[in-house]
Coordinates of C-alpha atoms in Angstrom, one line a residue:
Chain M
X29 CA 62.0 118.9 159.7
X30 CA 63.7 115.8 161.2
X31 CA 67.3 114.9 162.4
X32 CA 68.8 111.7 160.6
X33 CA 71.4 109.6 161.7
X34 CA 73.8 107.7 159.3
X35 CA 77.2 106.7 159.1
X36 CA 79.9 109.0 156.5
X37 CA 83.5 108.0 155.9
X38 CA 85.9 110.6 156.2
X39 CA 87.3 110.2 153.0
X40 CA 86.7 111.6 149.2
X41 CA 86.0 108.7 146.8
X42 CA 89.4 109.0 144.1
X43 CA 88.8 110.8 141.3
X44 CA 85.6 112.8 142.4
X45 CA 87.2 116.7 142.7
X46 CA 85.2 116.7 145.7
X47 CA 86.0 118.1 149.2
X48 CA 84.8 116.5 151.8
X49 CA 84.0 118.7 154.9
X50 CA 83.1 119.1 158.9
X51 CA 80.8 122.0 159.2
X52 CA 81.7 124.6 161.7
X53 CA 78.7 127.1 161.0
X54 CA 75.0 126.9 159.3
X55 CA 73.3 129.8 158.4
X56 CA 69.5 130.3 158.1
X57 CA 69.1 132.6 155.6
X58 CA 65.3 134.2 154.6
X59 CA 66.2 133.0 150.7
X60 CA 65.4 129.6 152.5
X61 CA 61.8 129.5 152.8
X62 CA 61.3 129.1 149.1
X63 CA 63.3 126.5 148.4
X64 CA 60.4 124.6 151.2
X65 CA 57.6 124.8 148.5
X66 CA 57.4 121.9 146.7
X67 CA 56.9 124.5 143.6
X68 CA 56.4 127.9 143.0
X69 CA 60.6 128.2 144.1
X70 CA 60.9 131.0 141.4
X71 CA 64.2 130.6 139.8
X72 CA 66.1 128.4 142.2
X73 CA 65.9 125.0 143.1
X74 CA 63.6 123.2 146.2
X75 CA 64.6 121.2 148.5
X76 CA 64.3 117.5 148.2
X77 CA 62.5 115.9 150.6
X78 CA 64.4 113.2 152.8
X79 CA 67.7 114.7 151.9
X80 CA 69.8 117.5 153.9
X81 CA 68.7 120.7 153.1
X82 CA 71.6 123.0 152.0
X83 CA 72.8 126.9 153.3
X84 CA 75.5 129.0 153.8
X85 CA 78.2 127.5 155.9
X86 CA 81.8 127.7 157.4
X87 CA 83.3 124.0 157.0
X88 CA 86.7 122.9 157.2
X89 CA 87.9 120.2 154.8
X90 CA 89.2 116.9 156.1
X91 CA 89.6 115.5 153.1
X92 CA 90.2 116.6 149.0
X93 CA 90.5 114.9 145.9
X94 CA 90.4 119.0 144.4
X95 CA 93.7 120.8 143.1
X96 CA 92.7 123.9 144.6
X97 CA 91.7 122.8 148.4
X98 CA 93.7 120.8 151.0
X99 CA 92.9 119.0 154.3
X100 CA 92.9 121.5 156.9
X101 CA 91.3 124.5 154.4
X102 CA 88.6 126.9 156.0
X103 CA 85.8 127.4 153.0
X104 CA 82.8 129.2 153.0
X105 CA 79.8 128.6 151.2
X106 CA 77.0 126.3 149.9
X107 CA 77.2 123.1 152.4
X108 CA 74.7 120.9 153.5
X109 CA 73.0 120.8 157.5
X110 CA 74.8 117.9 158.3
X111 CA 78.1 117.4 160.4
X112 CA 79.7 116.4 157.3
X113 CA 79.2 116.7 153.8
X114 CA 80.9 115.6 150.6
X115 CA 81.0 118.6 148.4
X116 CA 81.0 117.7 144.7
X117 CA 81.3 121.5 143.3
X118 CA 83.7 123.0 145.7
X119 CA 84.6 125.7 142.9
X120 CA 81.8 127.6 144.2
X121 CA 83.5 127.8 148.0
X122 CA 85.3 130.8 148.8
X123 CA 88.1 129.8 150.9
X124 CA 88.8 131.9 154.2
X125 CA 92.0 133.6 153.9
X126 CA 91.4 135.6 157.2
X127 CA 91.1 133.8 160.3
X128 CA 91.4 135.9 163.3
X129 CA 87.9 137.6 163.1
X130 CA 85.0 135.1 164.6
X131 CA 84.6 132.6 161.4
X132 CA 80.9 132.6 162.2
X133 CA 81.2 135.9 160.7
X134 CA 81.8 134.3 156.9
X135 CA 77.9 133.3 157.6
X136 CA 77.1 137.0 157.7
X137 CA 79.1 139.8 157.3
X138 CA 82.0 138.3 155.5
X139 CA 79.7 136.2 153.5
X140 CA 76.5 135.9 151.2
X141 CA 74.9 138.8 153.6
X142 CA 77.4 141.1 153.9
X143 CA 78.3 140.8 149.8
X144 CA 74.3 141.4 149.9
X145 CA 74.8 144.4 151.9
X146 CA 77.4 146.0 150.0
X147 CA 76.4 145.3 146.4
X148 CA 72.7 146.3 146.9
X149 CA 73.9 149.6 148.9
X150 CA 77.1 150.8 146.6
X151 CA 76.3 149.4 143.6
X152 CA 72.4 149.5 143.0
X153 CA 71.5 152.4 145.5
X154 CA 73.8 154.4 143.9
X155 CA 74.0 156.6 147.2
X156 CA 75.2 160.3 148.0
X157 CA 75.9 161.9 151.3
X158 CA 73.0 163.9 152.4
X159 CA 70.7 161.0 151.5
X160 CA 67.4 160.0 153.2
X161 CA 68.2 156.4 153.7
X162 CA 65.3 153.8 155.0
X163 CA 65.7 150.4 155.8
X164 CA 63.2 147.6 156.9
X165 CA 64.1 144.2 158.2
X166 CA 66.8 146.7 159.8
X167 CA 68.8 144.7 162.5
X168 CA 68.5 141.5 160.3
X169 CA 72.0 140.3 158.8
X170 CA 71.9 142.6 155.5
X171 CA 69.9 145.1 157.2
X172 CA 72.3 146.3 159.8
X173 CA 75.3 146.8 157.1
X174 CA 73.3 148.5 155.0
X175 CA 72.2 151.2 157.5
X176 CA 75.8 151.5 158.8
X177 CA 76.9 151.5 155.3
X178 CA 74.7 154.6 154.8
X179 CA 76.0 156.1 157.8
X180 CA 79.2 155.6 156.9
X181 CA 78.9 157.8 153.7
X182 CA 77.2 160.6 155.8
X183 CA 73.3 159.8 155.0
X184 CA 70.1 160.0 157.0
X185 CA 69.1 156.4 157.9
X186 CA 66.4 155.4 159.7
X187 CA 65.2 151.6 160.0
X188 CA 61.9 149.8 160.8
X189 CA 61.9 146.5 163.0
X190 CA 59.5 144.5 164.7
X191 CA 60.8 144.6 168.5
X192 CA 61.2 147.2 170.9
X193 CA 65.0 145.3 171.5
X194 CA 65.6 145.6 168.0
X195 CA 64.9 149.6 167.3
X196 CA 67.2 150.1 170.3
X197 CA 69.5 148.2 168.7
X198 CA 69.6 150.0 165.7
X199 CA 69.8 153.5 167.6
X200 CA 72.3 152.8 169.9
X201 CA 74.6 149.7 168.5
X202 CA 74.6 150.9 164.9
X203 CA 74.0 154.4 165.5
X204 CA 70.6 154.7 162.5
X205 CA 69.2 158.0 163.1
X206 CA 66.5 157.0 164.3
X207 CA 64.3 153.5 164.4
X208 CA 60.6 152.6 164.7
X209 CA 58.6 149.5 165.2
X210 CA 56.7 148.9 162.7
X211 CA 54.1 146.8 164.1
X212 CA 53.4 149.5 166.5
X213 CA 52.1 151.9 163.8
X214 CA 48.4 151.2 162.6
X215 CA 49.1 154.0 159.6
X216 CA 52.5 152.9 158.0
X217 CA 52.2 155.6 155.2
X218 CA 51.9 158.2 158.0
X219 CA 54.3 156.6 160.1
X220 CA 57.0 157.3 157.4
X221 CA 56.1 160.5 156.7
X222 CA 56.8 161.5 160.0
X223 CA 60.3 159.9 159.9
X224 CA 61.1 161.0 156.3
X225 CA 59.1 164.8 156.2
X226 CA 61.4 165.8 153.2
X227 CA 60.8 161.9 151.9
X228 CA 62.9 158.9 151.0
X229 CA 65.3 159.0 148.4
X230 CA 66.7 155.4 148.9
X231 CA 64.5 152.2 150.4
X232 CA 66.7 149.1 151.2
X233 CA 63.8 146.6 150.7
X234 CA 63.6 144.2 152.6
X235 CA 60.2 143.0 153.3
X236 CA 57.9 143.9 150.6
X237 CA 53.8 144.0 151.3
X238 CA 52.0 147.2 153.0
X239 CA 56.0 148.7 153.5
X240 CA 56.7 148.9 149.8
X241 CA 52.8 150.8 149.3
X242 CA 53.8 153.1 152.0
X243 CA 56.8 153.8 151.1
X244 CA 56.4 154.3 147.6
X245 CA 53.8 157.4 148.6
X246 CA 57.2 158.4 150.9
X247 CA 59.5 158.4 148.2
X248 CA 61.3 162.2 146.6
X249 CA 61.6 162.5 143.0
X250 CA 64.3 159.9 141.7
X251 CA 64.3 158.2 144.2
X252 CA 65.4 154.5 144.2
X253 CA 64.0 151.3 145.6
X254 CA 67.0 148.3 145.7
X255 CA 65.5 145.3 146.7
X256 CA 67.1 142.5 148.3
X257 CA 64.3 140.3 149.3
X258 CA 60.2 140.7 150.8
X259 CA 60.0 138.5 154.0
X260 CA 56.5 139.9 154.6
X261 CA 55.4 137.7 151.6
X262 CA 57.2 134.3 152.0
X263 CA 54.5 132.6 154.3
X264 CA 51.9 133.5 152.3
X265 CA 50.2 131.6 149.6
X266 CA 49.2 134.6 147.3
X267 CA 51.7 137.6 147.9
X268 CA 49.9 141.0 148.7
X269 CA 49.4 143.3 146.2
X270 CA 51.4 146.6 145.4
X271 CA 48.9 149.4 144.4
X272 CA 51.1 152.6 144.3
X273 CA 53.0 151.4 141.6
X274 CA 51.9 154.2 139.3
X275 CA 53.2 156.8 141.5
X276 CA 56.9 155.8 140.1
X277 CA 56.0 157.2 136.8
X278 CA 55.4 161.0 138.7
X279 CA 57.8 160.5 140.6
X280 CA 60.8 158.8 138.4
X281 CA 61.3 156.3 141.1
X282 CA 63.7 153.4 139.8
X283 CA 63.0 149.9 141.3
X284 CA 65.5 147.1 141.0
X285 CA 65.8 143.9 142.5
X286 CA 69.3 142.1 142.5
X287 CA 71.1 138.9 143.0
X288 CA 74.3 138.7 145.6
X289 CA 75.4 136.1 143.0
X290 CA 76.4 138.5 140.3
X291 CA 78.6 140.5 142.8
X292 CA 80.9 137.2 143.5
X293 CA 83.3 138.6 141.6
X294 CA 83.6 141.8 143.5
X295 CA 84.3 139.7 147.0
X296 CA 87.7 140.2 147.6
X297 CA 87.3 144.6 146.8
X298 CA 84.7 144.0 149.3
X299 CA 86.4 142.3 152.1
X300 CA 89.3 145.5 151.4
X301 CA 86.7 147.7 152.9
X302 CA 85.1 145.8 155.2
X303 CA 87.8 143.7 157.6
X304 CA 89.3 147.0 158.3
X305 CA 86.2 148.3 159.2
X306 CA 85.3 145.5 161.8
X307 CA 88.5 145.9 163.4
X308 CA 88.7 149.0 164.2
X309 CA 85.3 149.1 165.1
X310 CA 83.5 151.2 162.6
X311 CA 81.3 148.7 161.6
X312 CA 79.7 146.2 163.9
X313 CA 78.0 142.9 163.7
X314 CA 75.6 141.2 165.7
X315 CA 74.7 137.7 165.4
X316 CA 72.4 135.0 166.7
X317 CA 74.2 131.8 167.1
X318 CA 72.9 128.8 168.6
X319 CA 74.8 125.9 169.2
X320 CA 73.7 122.2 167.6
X321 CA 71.0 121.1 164.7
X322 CA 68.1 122.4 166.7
X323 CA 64.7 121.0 165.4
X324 CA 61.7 124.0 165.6
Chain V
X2 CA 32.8 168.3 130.7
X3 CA 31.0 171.7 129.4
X4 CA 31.7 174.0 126.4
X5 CA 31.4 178.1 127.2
X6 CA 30.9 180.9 124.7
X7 CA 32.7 184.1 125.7
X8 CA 34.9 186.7 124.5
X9 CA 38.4 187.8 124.7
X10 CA 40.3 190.0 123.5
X11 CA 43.5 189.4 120.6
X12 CA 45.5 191.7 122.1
X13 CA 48.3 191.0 125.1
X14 CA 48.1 192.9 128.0
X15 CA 51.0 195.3 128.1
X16 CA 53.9 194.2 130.6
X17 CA 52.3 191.2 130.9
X18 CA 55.3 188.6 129.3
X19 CA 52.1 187.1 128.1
X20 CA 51.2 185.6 124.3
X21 CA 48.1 185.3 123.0
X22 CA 47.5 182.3 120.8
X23 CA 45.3 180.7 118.2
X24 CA 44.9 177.3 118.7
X25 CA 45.3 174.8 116.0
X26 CA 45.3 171.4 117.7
X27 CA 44.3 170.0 121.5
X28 CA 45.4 166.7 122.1
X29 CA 43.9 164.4 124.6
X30 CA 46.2 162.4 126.3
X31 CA 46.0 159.5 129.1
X32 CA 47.7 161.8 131.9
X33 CA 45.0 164.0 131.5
X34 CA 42.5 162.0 133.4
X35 CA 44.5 161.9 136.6
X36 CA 44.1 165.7 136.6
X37 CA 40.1 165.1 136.5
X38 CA 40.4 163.9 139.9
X39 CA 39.1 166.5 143.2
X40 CA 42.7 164.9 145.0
X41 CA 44.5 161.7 144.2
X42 CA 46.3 163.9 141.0
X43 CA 49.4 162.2 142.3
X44 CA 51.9 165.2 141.5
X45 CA 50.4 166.8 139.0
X46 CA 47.6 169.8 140.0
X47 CA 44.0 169.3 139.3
X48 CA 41.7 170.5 136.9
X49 CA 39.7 174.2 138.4
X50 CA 36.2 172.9 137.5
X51 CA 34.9 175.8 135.6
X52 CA 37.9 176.9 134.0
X53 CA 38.8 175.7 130.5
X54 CA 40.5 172.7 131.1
X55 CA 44.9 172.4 129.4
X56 CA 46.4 170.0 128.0
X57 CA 49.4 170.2 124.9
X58 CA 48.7 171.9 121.3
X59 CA 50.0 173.4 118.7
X60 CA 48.9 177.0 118.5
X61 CA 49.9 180.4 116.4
X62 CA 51.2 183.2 117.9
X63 CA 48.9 186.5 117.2
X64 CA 49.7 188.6 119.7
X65 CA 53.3 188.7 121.7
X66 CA 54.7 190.8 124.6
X67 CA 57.2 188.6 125.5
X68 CA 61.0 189.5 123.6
X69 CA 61.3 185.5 122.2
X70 CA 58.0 185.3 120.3
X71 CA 56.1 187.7 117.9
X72 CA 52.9 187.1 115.8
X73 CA 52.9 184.6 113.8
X74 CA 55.2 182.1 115.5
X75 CA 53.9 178.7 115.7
X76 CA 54.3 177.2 118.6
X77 CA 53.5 173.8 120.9
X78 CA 53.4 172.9 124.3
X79 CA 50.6 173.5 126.9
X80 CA 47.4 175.7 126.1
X81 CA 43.6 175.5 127.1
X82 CA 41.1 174.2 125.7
X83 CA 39.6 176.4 123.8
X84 CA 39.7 178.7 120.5
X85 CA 42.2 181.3 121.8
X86 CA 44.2 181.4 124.9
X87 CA 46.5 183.9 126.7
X88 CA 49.3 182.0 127.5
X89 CA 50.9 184.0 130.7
X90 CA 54.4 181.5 130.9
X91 CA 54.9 181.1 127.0
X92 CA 59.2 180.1 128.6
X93 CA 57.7 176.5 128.5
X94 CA 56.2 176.3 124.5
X95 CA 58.7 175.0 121.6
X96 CA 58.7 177.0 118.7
X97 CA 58.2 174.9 115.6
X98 CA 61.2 175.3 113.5
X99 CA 59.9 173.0 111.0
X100 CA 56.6 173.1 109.2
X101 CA 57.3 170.8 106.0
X102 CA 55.6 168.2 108.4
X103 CA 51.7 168.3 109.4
X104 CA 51.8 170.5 112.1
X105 CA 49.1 168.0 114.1
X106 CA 52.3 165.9 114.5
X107 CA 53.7 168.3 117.1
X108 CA 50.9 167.3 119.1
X109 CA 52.4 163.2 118.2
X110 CA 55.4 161.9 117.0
X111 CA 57.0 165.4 117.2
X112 CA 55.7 166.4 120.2
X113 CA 55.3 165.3 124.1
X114 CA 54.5 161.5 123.0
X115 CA 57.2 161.5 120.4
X116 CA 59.9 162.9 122.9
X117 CA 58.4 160.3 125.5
X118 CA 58.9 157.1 123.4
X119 CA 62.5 158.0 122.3
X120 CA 63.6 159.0 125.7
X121 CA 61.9 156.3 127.3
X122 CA 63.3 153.6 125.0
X123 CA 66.5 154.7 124.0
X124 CA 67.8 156.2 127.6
X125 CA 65.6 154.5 130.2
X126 CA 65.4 150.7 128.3
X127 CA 68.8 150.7 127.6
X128 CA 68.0 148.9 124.1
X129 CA 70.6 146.3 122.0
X130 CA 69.8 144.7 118.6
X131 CA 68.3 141.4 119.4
X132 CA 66.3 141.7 122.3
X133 CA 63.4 140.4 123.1
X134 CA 60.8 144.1 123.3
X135 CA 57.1 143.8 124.8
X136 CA 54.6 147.5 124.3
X137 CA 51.3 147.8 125.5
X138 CA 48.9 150.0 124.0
X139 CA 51.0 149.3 121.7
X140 CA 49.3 151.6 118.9
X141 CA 48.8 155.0 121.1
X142 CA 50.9 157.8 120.4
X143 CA 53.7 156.4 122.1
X144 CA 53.8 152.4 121.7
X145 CA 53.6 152.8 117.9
X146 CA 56.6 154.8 118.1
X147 CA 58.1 152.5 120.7
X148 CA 57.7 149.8 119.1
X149 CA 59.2 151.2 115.5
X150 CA 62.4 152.7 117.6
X151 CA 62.8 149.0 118.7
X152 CA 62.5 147.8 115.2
X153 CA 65.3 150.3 113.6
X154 CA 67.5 149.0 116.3
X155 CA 66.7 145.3 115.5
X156 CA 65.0 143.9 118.4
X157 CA 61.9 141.3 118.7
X158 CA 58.9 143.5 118.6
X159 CA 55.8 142.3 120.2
X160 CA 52.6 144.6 121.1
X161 CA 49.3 144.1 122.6
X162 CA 46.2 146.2 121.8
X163 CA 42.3 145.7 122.4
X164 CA 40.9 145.9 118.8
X165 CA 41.5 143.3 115.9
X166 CA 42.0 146.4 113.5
X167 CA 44.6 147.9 115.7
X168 CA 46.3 144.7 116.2
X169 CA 46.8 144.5 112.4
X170 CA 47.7 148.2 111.9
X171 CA 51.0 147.4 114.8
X172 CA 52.0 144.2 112.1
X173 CA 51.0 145.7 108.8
X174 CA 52.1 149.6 109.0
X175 CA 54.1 149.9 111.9
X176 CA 56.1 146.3 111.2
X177 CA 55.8 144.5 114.9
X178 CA 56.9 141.3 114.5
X179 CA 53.8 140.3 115.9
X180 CA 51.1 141.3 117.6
X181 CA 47.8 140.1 120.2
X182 CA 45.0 140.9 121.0
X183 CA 44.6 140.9 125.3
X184 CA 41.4 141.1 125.3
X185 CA 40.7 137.7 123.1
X186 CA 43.6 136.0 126.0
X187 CA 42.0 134.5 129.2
X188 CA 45.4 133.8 130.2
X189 CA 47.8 136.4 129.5
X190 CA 50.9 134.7 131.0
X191 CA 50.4 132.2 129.2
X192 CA 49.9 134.6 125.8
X193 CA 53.2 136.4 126.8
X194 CA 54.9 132.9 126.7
X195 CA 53.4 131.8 123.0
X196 CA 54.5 135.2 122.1
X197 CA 57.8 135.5 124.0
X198 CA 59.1 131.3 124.2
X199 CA 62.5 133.0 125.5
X200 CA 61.2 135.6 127.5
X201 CA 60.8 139.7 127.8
X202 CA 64.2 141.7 127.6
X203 CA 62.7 145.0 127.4
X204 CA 59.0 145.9 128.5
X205 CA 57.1 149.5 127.7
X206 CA 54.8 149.7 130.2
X207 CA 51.9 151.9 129.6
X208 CA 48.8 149.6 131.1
X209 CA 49.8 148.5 134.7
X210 CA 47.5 145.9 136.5
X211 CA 47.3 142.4 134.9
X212 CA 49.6 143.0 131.9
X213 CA 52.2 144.3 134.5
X214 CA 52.0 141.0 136.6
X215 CA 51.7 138.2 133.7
X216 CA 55.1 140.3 132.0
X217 CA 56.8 139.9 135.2
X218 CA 56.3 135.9 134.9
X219 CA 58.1 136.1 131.6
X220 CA 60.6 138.4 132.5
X221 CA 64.1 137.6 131.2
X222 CA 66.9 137.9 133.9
X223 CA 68.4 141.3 133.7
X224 CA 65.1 142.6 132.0
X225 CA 64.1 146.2 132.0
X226 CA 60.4 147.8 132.3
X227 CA 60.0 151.2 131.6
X228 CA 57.1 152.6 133.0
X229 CA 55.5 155.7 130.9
X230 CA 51.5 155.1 132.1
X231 CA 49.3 152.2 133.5
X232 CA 45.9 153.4 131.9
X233 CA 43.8 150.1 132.9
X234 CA 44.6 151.9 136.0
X235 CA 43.6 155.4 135.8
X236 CA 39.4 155.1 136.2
X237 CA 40.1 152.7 139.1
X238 CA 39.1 153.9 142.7
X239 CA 41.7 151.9 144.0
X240 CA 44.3 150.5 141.6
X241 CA 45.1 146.5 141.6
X242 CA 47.7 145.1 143.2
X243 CA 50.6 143.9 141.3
X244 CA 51.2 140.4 143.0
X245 CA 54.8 138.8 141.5
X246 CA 56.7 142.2 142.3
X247 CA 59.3 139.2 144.4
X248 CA 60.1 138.1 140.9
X249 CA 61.9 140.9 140.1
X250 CA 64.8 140.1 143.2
X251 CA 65.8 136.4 141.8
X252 CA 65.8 137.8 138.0
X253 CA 67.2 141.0 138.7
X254 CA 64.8 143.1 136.8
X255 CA 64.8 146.9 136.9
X256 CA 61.4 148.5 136.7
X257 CA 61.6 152.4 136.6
X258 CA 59.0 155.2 135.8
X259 CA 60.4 158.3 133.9
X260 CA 58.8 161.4 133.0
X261 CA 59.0 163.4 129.4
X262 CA 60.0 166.5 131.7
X263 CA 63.2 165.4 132.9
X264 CA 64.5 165.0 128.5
X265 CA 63.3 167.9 127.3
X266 CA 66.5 169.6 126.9
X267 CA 67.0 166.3 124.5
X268 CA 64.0 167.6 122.2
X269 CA 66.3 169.5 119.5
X270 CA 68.6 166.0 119.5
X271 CA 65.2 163.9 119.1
X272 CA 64.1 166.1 116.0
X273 CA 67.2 165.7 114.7
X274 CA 66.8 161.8 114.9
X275 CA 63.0 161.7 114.2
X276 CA 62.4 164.5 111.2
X277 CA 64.5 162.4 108.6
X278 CA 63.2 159.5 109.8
X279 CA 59.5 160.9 108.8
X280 CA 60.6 162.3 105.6
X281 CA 62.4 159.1 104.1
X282 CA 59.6 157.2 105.5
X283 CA 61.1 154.7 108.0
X284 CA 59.1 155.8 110.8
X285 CA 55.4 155.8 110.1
X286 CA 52.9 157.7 112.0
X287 CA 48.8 157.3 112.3
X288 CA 46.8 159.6 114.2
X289 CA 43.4 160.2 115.3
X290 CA 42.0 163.5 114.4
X291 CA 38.5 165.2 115.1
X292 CA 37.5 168.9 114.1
X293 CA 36.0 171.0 116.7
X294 CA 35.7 170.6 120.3
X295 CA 33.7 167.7 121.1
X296 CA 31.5 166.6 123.9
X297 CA 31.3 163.3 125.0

């Protein structure tokens, strides 16, 4: 990665319907890493070398040629890692219509991973109170909604992490019932089935790998898998392999893997449930914010 | 596998709930092997070496002490191996209403595979004229019916088999569209796409390993795979991994296992769907039958 310099004016070229914006925020998001192969991005695009890469941000605009935006507007949505950026499709941008909760917040719990959150949990989980809920990658940005989500609607969570920090997080911040560390457990399979002894009837996958085996041997009849992404496997050149898959057929497990972009439409239902929620505290948010274009 | 001479006696113990059955037809299905393992039977209970081994038939009622069968009922659902067996839970047999049809076919098409393929396509696939359908073992005594269920509704058939005469039996008698032979493909993601240029909708999944991971590179988005069986799978110590699994996040693909159990309550709905069907000839059905109890 490298930081270039170069000049911008301030101003949309007439005629464009572009916006052009400072950014306030940048999010790294997992999704990220494939778009850094030069192939094998499965569906989406790569990044172009020698150009910004693009995220999730919180920008304001300074300048529109667009009949739906104005200078001054707080957006939220696909921008480039840059100061500024010209924005030639600002019909994707959400603009922010509530200001007085931390606008970092539209990177991650009022944004793309909160929406992530909520669809995977309400609409693909299909959850019930009573429910033995697990979730790995627990404290990341989806992760912690999810569990509190679960919580929320009276079900059994518990969440896996790699830090001793993190489980206490999960245990005491967002109140999971309970939280292991993962890497501290040389039998994963066993590890779950002393978390879950009646079983697992929903996994919020997160990480895919050796997790997704061992859970799968966890899971209760009908039990469903939602699947949001599978950090474990985005370094690697081959993924693992999955060997329990048969066990689904026994055990009429349903596995589904879903896109935050088909749930756009369902953004504004969602921010109804979850703005009151933040402020009066029943659902927190923790972020990690540094400040700058920091190079690794 | 051993065969034992011994006697019994036709007659039902008295107070015992118990029938005591002729049977007429064994059939040898794929789920039986799992149940030939010492552990590792997933679910289901293992086979007692020494003791005739069960498995689903279609068998005549000589002898009844139970008030919803008397002598002479036929009857289909699990029995032993063998010539005669007392059949101590006789709750979980169908009687067979209908015997204008050969009864071997309760055994088939009108039996545990026949209930399998309907419930399997028609609820778990969630089917629609047009789409794009992939079967494997495409010409068992589900994927022939499968694939014919998906043909009535006007989908894009496709199946795979390993034998050059099976292969023409799915095009000629059981109208696939078309039809491969795996075996003869060193590439089968690259088969899938000559046979699927627009991708899978739907995929009946009764194989598991390879097939499972080239279908998932030619999944549509949205696509569903019903699992029913993964027999390349079933004489492996250790089955293979199923690599591409991350696929199914960015085109939103559903893949759930289902079991015949959970639809039998549907089975009087199904006959009334699949016995016309038979009789006016638009479903076609071939079996395999040998006389006597063979050893391999």
């Amino acid at each position: 990665m490298a930081i270039t310099i170069g000049n911008i004016k301030l101003k949309v070229p007439a005629g464009s319907k572009a916006i052009l914006v400072k950014n306030l925020y940048l999010s790294c998001d997992p999704y990220m890493r494939h778009l850094m192969r030069s192939q094998g991005s499965l569906l989406l695009h790569s990044y172009t070398p020698g150009s910004p890469i693009t995220g999730f941000g919180v920008a304001k605009a300074l300048d529109s040629d667009h009949p739906d935006f104005k200078e001054g507007d707080l957006v939220w949505g696909t921008t480039g890692w840059e100061e500024y950026s010209l924005l030639t499709a600002p019909e994707g941008l959400f603009k922010i219509q509530h200001s007085d909760v931390p606008l970092s917040y539209y990177t991650g719990i009022l944004g793309m991973p909160g929406l992530s959150a909520y669809a995977g949990f309400y609409e693909v989980c299909s959850p019930k109170k009573g429910k033995y809920v697990f979730v790995s990658a627990a404290s990341g940005a989806v992760g912690q909604l999810v569990g509190q989500f679960a919580k929320l609607m009276g079900c059994n969570v518990v969440g896996s992490k790699a830090k001793k920090e993190k489980v206490e997080l999960l245990k005491n911040k967002f109140g999971f019932d309970d939280a292991f560390n993962y890497k501290q457990e040389h039998d994963l399979t066993a590890a779950l089935k002393r978390y879950f002894p009646e079983g697992i009837d929903i996994y919020f996958e997160n990480v895919g790998g050796k997790m997704l085996d061992a859970v799968i041997l966890n899971m209760r009849i009908h039990g469903r898998i939602t699947v949001c992404g599978m950090i474990s496997q985005y370094n690697l050149d081959q993924p693992e392999g999955v060997h329990n898959l048969m066990l689904i057929v026994y055990k009429r497990v349903r596995i589904e893997g879903f896109s935050v972009f088909d749930y756009y439409p369902q953004y504004s239902k969602f921010l109804d449930f979850v703005l009151p929620s933040i402020k009066d505290g029943k659902i927190k948010y923790v972020e990690d914010v540094a400040e700058g274009i920091l190079l690794w």
